Amino acid sequence: MRLSSLLVPTLTFAAAAGVCLIAASFAVSAVERNSEIAMRRALDEGNMGWAEVTADGLRVVLEGTAPDEATRFAALSLAGGVVDAARVIDDMSVTPSKGIAPPRFSAEILRNSSGISIIGLIPAASSRTNLVKQLNGLSAAGQVADLLETASYPEPKGWAVSLRYAVAALELLPRAKISVDAQSVKITTMAKSAAAKDLLHERLTRLAPPEVKLTLDIVAARPVITPFTLRFLIDDSGARFDACSAESDASRARILEAARAAGLEGKADCVIGMGVPSPNWARAAELSISSLATLGAGSVTIANADITLVAKDGTAPELFDKVVGELENALPEVFALHAVLPVPESDSAVGPPEFTATLSPEGQVQLRGRINDEISRDITSSYAKARFGSAQVHTATRVVADLPSDWPVRVLAGLEALSHLERGSVSVTPDNLRLRGMSHQEDTLAEISGFLAAKLGEAESYELALTYEEPPAPKDQPLSAELCAAQLSAVQRDTGKISFEPGSATVAAGSRGVLDRIANILERCGQIRLEIQGHTDSQGREAMNQTLSQARAQSILNELRARRIRTSAYIATGYGESQPIATNDSEEGREANRRIEFHLILPETTQDSETTLDSAAASSAPPTEDDSTSSTDQETSGQ
């Protein structure tokens, strides 16, 4: 009985303990589940789906890889807002940092009359001291302002080549802005004239290495026209300009439209420049040309703000007075009109010219005719010798009294006009000055007309009969890029292809003559930028074809070097089978695809504008990459 009474309480306590354990287990599971669900919902709403949640009793474990440290801390803070922060265990990691990306190295060089400034970020491996020393060594460099920064990162490919070219180009540019980075060089500058612009563009292009992406933005400066001149004539041969100046494209269009309405035919142009005396220049020119058209014949000359209207002999005085009166009232302010109605000449014969000067093609000058006095004769002879050379002038003038008081001025003006010609003659009479001859400059007529109007006076008469001829090309002038391409193409048509030993990069003996002719052409082309391209057919492995095409292109480059061709601006590139020009399904097509091509590299240029820059090129030595190229193809045999 005593054992039974002890067993019952023991079993009762054991059963109660078991029930408590079961209840506690269910309670812990419920807490874990609720904590995990609440935490997962909060993380999903915070766009942190990368985090994993595991509940272990009262503890909540966060795992996963955060994109950065800030996001990891945000996930930890979010978890601390859902459950007690003391219960949160942080087992999260952070994506390893990739390191700081290297900076973009670039430099900008500015040059003007005050000196040179260079600013930018360059690699520490590039010697900053040597660069500044090179800039100081440029001709007329002036003061060099070093605003560079350096960074200890590897020098990018192409950086040294681009920087060397920029410094070399700066030698040609007294005023310019050059932007340099590892892949490209952009040059912004200004030339004195259109001819100087073309020459500078060619020199910069030839100087550029083939691997440099070159962008040229060269504008021709507008000339300063003094005096600002317009001269329009209508005679038996029709209407024409002797000189025409305008301050803008719109002004030029208005003047030419008025001239065409007055009878002008064919091609005509006006020089756009600076120095216009009034913003109403185009209006004054339109009115003057229209008035001359109403008279039917004669000339109108505008020199700055002075307008001279000369009617033809025989013009009715009534019509002349009406036209002049209307023009005087319509002209804008500032402009002054001087109108001339010639008096009919008498029937008496007019004598020969009083003074003549002739200029031969060899440069010999003869002075004949009449001069006021001994002093004027000495002045005239000395002036001619200063203009044409002492040994070139022969004087045979005679002193005569009673010549006009302005005779020496007219004679010297005629000699100055003659000095602008290659050959010609000038004759001076009391009432006229006649100049005839030829020049190699297209704007000579306008230039001479301008200074004659300024020196002879607004009411004086002069006649100009000048022609233009292209100047002879220098004997040692390099061939143009287009002509080089044409002659290289002619070689392949006339002599056939360049061939190689089968399966190798060795030029076949029979192709030596072709290479000799190509070398002769390239020698006359000067320093052009040229890419020698190697191509194969599709037989064999692609990698093998690529290697073979590169080796063959390099072999041609080496052959040209062996012939003493300057190849510093040449580059050899193999394209393998990637650029076929015919099908590879036939032997004829494969033979055509095995070839060498010569590809001329030209820089892109930006659109010309008339904006002025603080960078103008005074050298006699050019904006997307879309290289315009001239190329020649030459076939090669064997793969």
XYZ file of C-alpha atoms in Angstrom:
639
model
C 0.000 0.000 0.000
C 2.816 2.372 0.818
C 4.482 1.809 -2.625
C 1.246 2.498 -4.464
C 0.661 5.749 -2.581
C 4.117 7.034 -3.597
C 3.844 6.022 -7.274
C 0.666 7.955 -8.013
C 2.046 11.441 -7.148
C 5.238 10.647 -9.043
C 3.401 9.718 -12.209
C 1.189 12.751 -11.851
C 4.166 15.090 -11.676
C 5.828 13.340 -14.642
C 2.697 13.707 -16.755
C 2.455 17.403 -15.888
C 6.092 17.926 -16.835
C 5.541 16.245 -20.217
C 2.512 18.414 -20.958
C 4.541 21.558 -20.116
C 7.350 20.518 -22.420
C 4.963 19.922 -25.301
C 3.240 23.258 -24.708
C 6.611 25.054 -24.583
C 7.707 23.405 -27.845
C 4.547 24.561 -29.607
C 5.009 28.057 -28.173
C 8.613 28.286 -29.433
C 7.596 27.089 -32.905
C 4.852 29.681 -33.034
C 7.259 32.476 -32.025
C 9.863 31.372 -34.615
C 7.267 31.154 -37.390
C 5.714 34.533 -36.621
C 9.113 36.256 -36.322
C 10.309 34.751 -39.605
C 7.108 35.687 -41.499
C 7.105 39.261 -40.173
C 10.787 39.710 -40.950
C 10.472 38.307 -44.499
C 7.499 40.575 -45.261
C 9.410 43.659 -44.058
C 12.496 42.813 -46.126
C 10.481 42.175 -49.277
C 8.702 45.523 -48.904
C 12.110 47.187 -48.522
C 13.359 45.625 -51.824
C 15.861 43.478 -49.965
C 14.971 40.102 -51.393
C 18.619 39.108 -51.356
C 18.488 38.679 -47.533
C 17.607 35.266 -46.072
C 15.790 34.965 -42.663
C 16.176 32.009 -40.272
C 14.424 31.902 -36.847
C 16.108 29.879 -34.070
C 14.030 30.169 -30.942
C 13.965 33.795 -30.021
C 16.949 34.544 -32.242
C 16.500 35.775 -35.860
C 19.471 35.170 -38.151
C 19.984 37.345 -41.283
C 22.081 35.852 -44.093
C 22.862 36.756 -47.692
C 25.213 39.012 -49.695
C 24.451 42.725 -49.678
C 25.457 44.806 -52.715
C 27.221 47.315 -50.465
C 27.803 48.182 -46.823
C 25.048 50.782 -46.718
C 22.442 48.267 -47.877
C 23.620 45.721 -45.288
C 23.227 48.281 -42.521
C 19.758 49.234 -43.834
C 18.651 45.571 -43.696
C 19.950 45.271 -40.125
C 18.084 48.419 -39.055
C 14.897 47.202 -40.711
C 15.121 43.883 -38.842
C 15.603 45.743 -35.546
C 12.302 47.522 -36.135
C 10.380 44.256 -36.528
C 11.775 42.303 -33.566
C 13.937 43.253 -30.638
C 17.351 44.288 -32.016
C 19.032 42.120 -29.387
C 17.438 39.055 -30.990
C 18.857 39.812 -34.505
C 22.024 37.943 -35.465
C 23.954 39.476 -38.424
C 25.485 36.807 -40.655
C 25.302 38.915 -43.841
C 28.264 39.604 -46.137
C 29.008 42.428 -48.626
C 29.948 42.110 -52.303
C 33.710 42.648 -52.570
C 34.694 46.081 -53.966
C 36.012 46.099 -57.512
C 38.355 48.968 -56.738
C 38.355 52.498 -58.087
C 38.074 52.724 -61.869
C 40.996 54.485 -63.559
C 40.248 58.115 -64.486
C 39.913 59.408 -68.042
C 43.182 61.017 -68.984
C 42.896 64.111 -71.169
C 44.641 67.404 -71.744
C 43.699 70.660 -73.403
C 46.358 72.943 -74.840
C 45.552 76.593 -75.564
C 47.931 78.835 -77.471
C 47.671 82.508 -78.377
C 49.908 85.561 -78.557
C 50.303 85.584 -74.750
C 51.744 82.075 -74.531
C 50.664 78.477 -73.971
C 48.396 77.012 -71.297
C 47.958 73.284 -70.704
C 45.363 71.874 -68.340
C 44.103 68.356 -67.668
C 44.889 65.030 -66.029
C 47.804 62.956 -67.324
C 49.333 59.640 -66.159
C 52.133 59.902 -63.644
C 54.234 57.790 -66.017
C 54.121 60.647 -68.554
C 56.911 63.035 -67.664
C 55.196 66.281 -66.818
C 58.553 68.057 -66.733
C 59.525 66.836 -70.213
C 56.136 67.872 -71.602
C 56.458 71.416 -70.291
C 60.039 71.499 -71.584
C 58.817 70.521 -75.080
C 56.213 73.287 -75.006
C 58.834 75.811 -73.945
C 60.977 74.655 -76.865
C 58.364 75.592 -79.480
C 59.143 78.634 -81.614
C 57.756 81.844 -80.082
C 56.224 79.776 -77.276
C 56.072 82.669 -74.828
C 55.069 81.887 -71.271
C 53.885 78.308 -70.570
C 51.232 77.958 -67.854
C 51.320 74.441 -66.360
C 47.898 73.573 -64.904
C 48.283 69.795 -65.175
C 47.403 67.152 -62.584
C 48.801 63.606 -62.488
C 47.365 60.256 -61.348
C 49.224 57.025 -60.586
C 47.431 54.766 -63.038
C 48.767 52.876 -66.046
C 49.158 54.953 -69.181
C 46.290 54.078 -71.597
C 47.124 52.727 -75.023
C 47.633 55.473 -77.592
C 48.112 58.267 -75.043
C 51.798 58.883 -75.785
C 51.226 58.906 -79.572
C 48.336 61.378 -79.309
C 50.269 63.698 -77.008
C 53.361 63.694 -79.237
C 51.242 64.562 -82.250
C 49.507 67.392 -80.370
C 52.857 68.992 -79.463
C 54.131 68.586 -83.039
C 50.943 70.128 -84.460
C 51.202 73.041 -82.036
C 54.470 74.057 -83.720
C 52.415 74.896 -86.828
C 49.705 76.797 -84.955
C 50.454 80.197 -83.366
C 46.853 80.279 -82.129
C 44.881 77.114 -81.498
C 43.036 74.869 -79.065
C 44.057 71.192 -79.043
C 42.108 68.578 -77.068
C 43.949 65.300 -76.473
C 42.930 61.923 -75.094
C 44.188 58.389 -75.608
C 42.135 57.740 -78.746
C 41.736 61.104 -80.450
C 43.043 64.602 -81.036
C 40.790 67.542 -81.898
C 42.334 70.743 -83.259
C 40.401 74.002 -83.418
C 42.159 76.888 -85.133
C 41.798 79.652 -87.707
C 43.629 80.343 -90.963
C 44.290 83.718 -92.556
C 42.609 82.762 -95.838
C 40.930 79.921 -97.666
C 44.231 78.975 -99.329
C 46.049 78.978 -95.984
C 43.254 76.858 -94.533
C 43.644 74.184 -97.234
C 47.419 74.122 -96.823
C 47.181 73.884 -93.031
C 44.588 71.093 -93.312
C 46.924 69.121 -95.587
C 49.968 69.581 -93.351
C 48.130 68.548 -90.179
C 46.661 65.514 -91.957
C 50.023 64.330 -93.257
C 51.611 64.847 -89.846
C 49.042 62.715 -87.960
C 49.934 59.092 -87.076
C 47.524 56.582 -88.626
C 46.239 55.275 -85.287
C 45.145 58.727 -84.074
C 41.509 59.703 -84.602
C 41.960 63.267 -85.868
C 39.241 65.924 -85.935
C 40.042 69.275 -87.550
C 37.979 72.425 -87.098
C 39.705 75.090 -89.188
C 37.926 78.253 -90.257
C 39.205 80.941 -92.587
C 39.307 84.359 -90.972
C 37.302 87.078 -92.609
C 39.685 89.656 -94.100
C 39.654 93.296 -93.047
C 38.692 95.249 -96.177
C 40.053 98.800 -96.303
C 38.453 100.655 -97.892
C 35.213 98.693 -98.010
C 34.692 98.812 -101.778
C 32.073 98.018 -104.392
C 32.405 98.872 -108.078
C 29.718 97.945 -110.599
C 29.805 98.752 -114.313
C 27.385 98.528 -117.233
C 28.825 98.962 -120.725
C 28.538 97.464 -124.188
C 29.876 94.103 -122.946
C 27.212 93.864 -120.227
C 27.054 94.285 -116.472
C 29.884 93.208 -114.190
C 31.608 93.762 -110.881
C 35.158 95.058 -110.665
C 34.963 94.759 -106.890
C 32.317 93.673 -104.441
C 32.520 93.613 -100.654
C 29.901 92.470 -98.145
C 29.808 92.019 -94.395
C 27.683 88.838 -94.329
C 26.078 86.141 -96.462
C 22.739 87.938 -96.302
C 24.312 91.209 -97.474
C 26.099 89.423 -100.320
C 22.860 87.776 -101.447
C 21.035 91.139 -101.532
C 23.795 92.835 -103.528
C 24.051 90.002 -106.076
C 20.276 89.935 -106.478
C 20.263 93.674 -107.248
C 23.128 93.178 -109.725
C 21.300 90.380 -111.537
C 18.234 92.583 -111.773
C 20.508 95.200 -113.386
C 21.682 92.712 -116.031
C 24.519 90.769 -114.409
C 24.930 87.308 -115.920
C 27.156 84.363 -115.132
C 29.067 83.660 -111.975
C 29.770 86.492 -109.541
C 30.718 86.759 -105.906
C 31.393 89.289 -103.165
C 34.236 89.090 -100.664
C 32.888 88.798 -97.122
C 35.023 90.734 -94.679
C 35.178 93.144 -91.801
C 35.308 96.926 -91.970
C 31.832 97.782 -93.269
C 31.214 101.515 -92.661
C 27.490 101.157 -91.979
C 24.966 98.398 -91.237
C 23.031 99.780 -94.228
C 25.809 98.878 -96.695
C 23.665 96.383 -98.599
C 20.806 98.889 -98.861
C 23.125 101.587 -100.240
C 24.580 99.097 -102.752
C 21.120 98.002 -103.913
C 19.995 101.606 -104.466
C 23.195 102.562 -106.280
C 23.128 99.538 -108.608
C 19.445 100.077 -109.333
C 20.083 103.768 -110.173
C 22.897 102.800 -112.557
C 20.574 100.279 -114.247
C 18.030 103.073 -114.744
C 20.707 105.203 -116.441
C 21.481 102.238 -118.695
C 25.295 102.450 -118.628
C 28.169 103.831 -116.623
C 29.777 102.903 -113.320
C 29.076 103.203 -109.604
C 31.868 103.027 -107.028
C 31.358 102.845 -103.276
C 34.456 103.355 -101.141
C 33.470 103.216 -97.480
C 30.650 105.779 -97.255
C 31.492 107.695 -100.477
C 29.447 106.823 -103.568
C 30.517 107.949 -107.043
C 28.000 107.507 -109.871
C 29.431 108.137 -113.351
C 27.016 108.144 -116.272
C 27.892 107.167 -119.815
C 28.710 109.807 -122.386
C 25.509 110.955 -124.030
C 23.203 110.317 -121.087
C 20.232 112.685 -121.161
C 20.679 115.403 -118.502
C 16.978 115.193 -117.559
C 17.208 111.462 -116.831
C 20.500 111.966 -114.984
C 19.058 114.695 -112.742
C 15.970 112.595 -111.964
C 17.954 109.461 -111.078
C 20.490 111.354 -108.985
C 17.777 113.255 -107.108
C 15.906 110.070 -106.230
C 19.118 108.327 -105.149
C 20.208 111.214 -102.923
C 16.883 111.198 -101.087
C 16.764 107.389 -100.722
C 20.326 106.730 -99.524
C 20.752 105.851 -95.822
C 22.463 108.310 -93.546
C 26.279 108.442 -93.575
C 26.521 107.777 -97.333
C 27.497 110.744 -99.536
C 26.804 110.777 -103.284
C 28.999 112.346 -105.952
C 27.389 112.158 -109.389
C 29.283 112.800 -112.649
C 27.723 113.464 -116.062
C 30.664 113.485 -118.546
C 30.928 116.486 -120.846
C 30.870 115.412 -124.517
C 34.376 115.225 -125.937
C 35.410 117.532 -128.723
C 36.090 116.232 -132.180
C 39.794 116.910 -131.837
C 41.992 113.843 -131.688
C 43.209 112.689 -128.335
C 46.977 112.315 -128.056
C 48.866 109.252 -126.828
C 49.052 108.363 -123.109
C 51.191 110.807 -121.172
C 52.856 108.151 -118.967
C 53.205 104.388 -119.472
C 54.783 101.553 -117.526
C 55.052 97.971 -118.770
C 55.852 94.833 -116.816
C 57.162 91.835 -118.769
C 56.707 88.192 -117.663
C 60.426 88.159 -116.809
C 59.930 91.034 -114.358
C 61.459 93.797 -116.536
C 59.799 97.220 -116.094
C 60.028 100.143 -118.531
C 58.926 103.678 -117.566
C 58.153 106.069 -120.433
C 56.246 109.302 -120.918
C 55.998 112.584 -119.083
C 56.756 113.675 -115.518
C 56.205 117.058 -113.812
C 59.778 117.766 -112.710
C 63.122 116.244 -111.787
C 62.101 115.515 -108.201
C 58.952 113.691 -109.347
C 61.003 111.683 -111.850
C 63.469 110.621 -109.148
C 60.625 109.696 -106.808
C 58.905 107.678 -109.548
C 62.086 105.819 -110.477
C 62.995 105.084 -106.842
C 59.473 103.852 -106.093
C 59.538 101.534 -109.131
C 62.932 100.124 -108.112
C 61.676 99.512 -104.579
C 58.630 97.686 -105.948
C 60.226 95.680 -108.787
C 63.965 95.602 -108.005
C 66.745 98.014 -108.944
C 68.092 95.886 -111.785
C 64.650 95.360 -113.309
C 63.667 99.002 -113.946
C 64.525 101.030 -117.063
C 63.547 104.720 -116.906
C 62.975 106.784 -120.054
C 60.652 109.549 -118.814
C 60.750 113.217 -119.869
C 60.152 116.296 -117.728
C 57.292 118.395 -119.077
C 55.683 121.459 -117.513
C 51.970 122.241 -117.160
C 50.887 118.736 -116.122
C 48.057 118.406 -113.559
C 49.022 118.962 -109.923
C 47.895 115.449 -108.967
C 49.978 113.856 -111.733
C 52.632 112.298 -109.387
C 49.905 110.766 -107.223
C 48.248 109.170 -110.266
C 51.575 107.868 -111.575
C 52.559 106.309 -108.228
C 49.072 104.794 -107.839
C 49.423 103.247 -111.305
C 52.824 101.743 -110.423
C 51.479 100.336 -107.173
C 48.602 98.735 -109.071
C 51.035 97.305 -111.641
C 53.135 95.738 -108.869
C 50.243 93.404 -108.012
C 50.383 91.795 -111.477
C 52.595 89.132 -113.006
C 52.653 90.980 -116.313
C 50.801 93.974 -117.692
C 50.862 97.695 -118.373
C 49.483 100.914 -116.951
C 48.839 104.156 -118.774
C 48.082 107.485 -117.091
C 46.416 110.447 -118.798
C 45.007 113.630 -117.286
C 41.499 112.203 -117.251
C 41.971 108.443 -116.927
C 44.097 105.549 -115.684
C 44.119 102.285 -117.600
C 45.517 99.041 -116.143
C 45.772 95.792 -118.068
C 47.463 92.520 -117.203
C 47.405 89.136 -115.477
C 47.603 88.024 -111.852
C 47.850 84.712 -110.008
C 45.577 86.010 -107.208
C 41.800 85.782 -107.673
C 41.045 88.876 -105.591
C 43.557 91.172 -107.325
C 40.847 93.007 -109.256
C 38.912 93.844 -106.094
C 42.074 94.800 -104.207
C 43.346 97.148 -106.921
C 39.928 98.678 -107.442
C 39.706 99.398 -103.712
C 42.982 101.233 -103.289
C 42.614 103.145 -106.606
C 39.254 104.428 -105.401
C 40.890 105.497 -102.135
C 43.974 107.149 -103.668
C 42.625 108.741 -106.838
C 39.503 110.238 -105.306
C 35.854 109.482 -105.681
C 35.318 111.382 -108.935
C 38.342 110.047 -110.832
C 38.003 107.601 -113.701
C 40.026 104.435 -114.164
C 39.728 101.311 -116.299
C 40.772 97.798 -115.257
C 41.188 94.879 -117.645
C 42.709 92.092 -115.570
C 42.753 88.336 -116.037
C 43.430 85.523 -113.598
C 45.598 82.479 -114.264
C 46.301 79.552 -111.979
C 49.807 79.809 -110.490
C 52.202 77.112 -111.694
C 52.553 74.266 -109.255
C 55.927 73.912 -107.504
C 58.095 71.259 -109.096
C 58.584 69.440 -105.807
C 54.961 69.661 -104.653
C 53.612 66.303 -103.402
C 50.760 64.658 -105.246
C 47.303 65.190 -103.779
C 45.673 62.341 -101.871
C 43.128 61.820 -104.657
C 45.833 61.662 -107.333
C 47.855 59.230 -105.202
C 44.844 56.930 -104.937
C 44.195 57.162 -108.686
C 47.787 56.305 -109.592
C 47.907 53.392 -107.144
C 44.725 52.058 -108.748
C 46.274 52.459 -112.210
C 49.280 50.358 -111.160
C 47.092 47.410 -110.204
C 45.166 47.659 -113.446
C 48.276 47.895 -115.621
C 50.690 45.497 -113.936
C 48.460 43.023 -112.091
C 48.443 41.796 -108.537
C 51.043 41.373 -105.817
C 51.573 37.677 -105.185
C 53.133 35.739 -102.305
C 54.779 32.391 -101.916
C 52.042 29.804 -101.181
C 51.034 29.742 -97.513
C 53.619 32.358 -96.501
C 54.128 36.127 -96.228
C 57.117 36.184 -98.607
C 56.506 38.368 -101.666
C 56.936 36.409 -104.869
C 59.865 37.413 -107.079
C 57.522 38.326 -109.931
C 55.856 41.036 -107.847
C 59.022 43.034 -107.128
C 58.369 45.258 -110.140
C 54.845 46.062 -108.946
C 56.189 47.094 -105.545
C 58.853 49.240 -107.239
C 56.175 51.180 -109.119
C 54.067 51.544 -105.991
C 57.112 52.831 -104.098
C 57.781 55.421 -106.828
C 54.211 56.704 -106.530
C 54.292 56.822 -102.709
C 57.581 58.705 -102.818
C 55.908 61.449 -104.884
C 52.853 61.403 -102.601
C 54.895 62.641 -99.657
C 53.926 61.882 -96.063
C 50.370 60.579 -96.366
C 48.495 58.462 -93.824
C 48.137 54.978 -95.285
C 46.726 51.681 -94.066
C 48.061 48.548 -95.796
C 45.331 45.927 -95.509
C 45.821 42.179 -95.891
C 42.888 39.913 -96.884
C 42.519 36.168 -97.452
C 39.827 33.765 -98.614
C 37.873 31.518 -96.226
C 39.865 28.318 -96.693
C 41.537 27.093 -93.536
C 40.966 28.117 -89.936
C 39.835 31.661 -89.275
C 42.622 32.316 -86.761
C 45.238 31.099 -89.231
C 43.826 33.358 -91.978
C 43.891 36.334 -89.631
C 47.532 35.707 -88.733
C 48.520 35.204 -92.375
C 46.793 38.407 -93.549
C 48.549 40.422 -90.825
C 51.916 38.935 -91.751
C 51.406 39.722 -95.440
C 50.370 43.319 -94.761
C 53.455 43.739 -92.543
C 55.601 42.184 -95.269
C 54.441 44.837 -97.771
C 55.214 47.551 -95.206
C 58.712 46.117 -94.758
C 59.228 45.994 -98.542
C 58.336 49.694 -98.804
C 60.736 50.539 -95.969
C 63.458 48.627 -97.791
C 62.828 50.931 -100.772
C 63.491 53.959 -98.513
C 59.862 55.102 -98.374
C 58.964 57.148 -95.297
C 56.476 54.855 -93.552
C 56.107 56.576 -90.173
C 52.472 57.369 -91.039
C 51.752 53.880 -92.460
C 50.107 51.030 -90.564
C 49.723 47.355 -91.507
C 46.453 45.607 -90.600
C 45.301 42.070 -91.321
C 41.571 41.449 -91.811
C 41.728 37.740 -92.575
C 38.596 36.439 -94.286
C 36.239 39.022 -92.728
C 35.924 41.327 -95.774
C 35.471 39.293 -98.963
C 34.825 41.095 -102.244
C 33.721 37.943 -104.095
C 32.241 34.549 -103.313
C 34.495 31.946 -101.719
C 32.610 29.146 -103.477
C 34.742 29.338 -106.622
C 38.462 29.485 -107.302
C 38.063 32.811 -109.111
C 36.289 34.327 -106.104
C 38.861 33.001 -103.653
C 41.649 34.383 -105.853
C 39.982 37.824 -105.799
C 39.614 37.713 -102.013
C 43.336 37.047 -101.544
C 44.534 40.611 -101.901
C 46.401 43.621 -100.532
C 44.600 46.973 -100.347
C 46.077 50.449 -99.850
C 43.675 52.599 -97.819
C 44.304 56.361 -97.533
C 43.268 57.697 -94.108
C 41.783 61.197 -94.081
C 40.598 63.042 -90.951
C 37.038 64.127 -90.402
C 36.348 67.875 -90.575
C 33.693 69.926 -88.949
C 31.415 72.189 -90.893
C 32.979 75.527 -91.793
C 31.675 78.486 -89.867
C 32.394 82.171 -89.741
C 32.660 82.375 -85.962
C 35.854 83.925 -84.674
C 38.061 82.120 -82.191
C 40.821 83.147 -79.890
C 42.897 80.794 -81.952
C 44.016 81.729 -85.454
C 46.620 79.902 -87.488
C 49.271 82.162 -88.977
C 51.290 79.295 -90.414
C 51.437 78.609 -94.119
C 51.047 75.000 -93.266
C 41.497 71.690 -91.068
C 34.900 67.406 -86.879
C 31.963 61.890 -85.210
C 34.485 59.758 -86.877
C 33.610 59.146 -90.488
C 36.929 58.906 -92.306
C 36.651 59.719 -95.953
C 39.062 57.374 -97.692
C 40.541 56.662 -101.048
C 41.625 53.070 -101.393
C 43.226 50.820 -103.955
C 42.970 47.060 -104.075
C 45.734 44.735 -105.183
C 45.274 40.989 -105.322
C 47.648 38.447 -103.780
C 47.937 34.790 -104.676
C 48.504 31.835 -102.389
C 47.226 31.350 -98.875
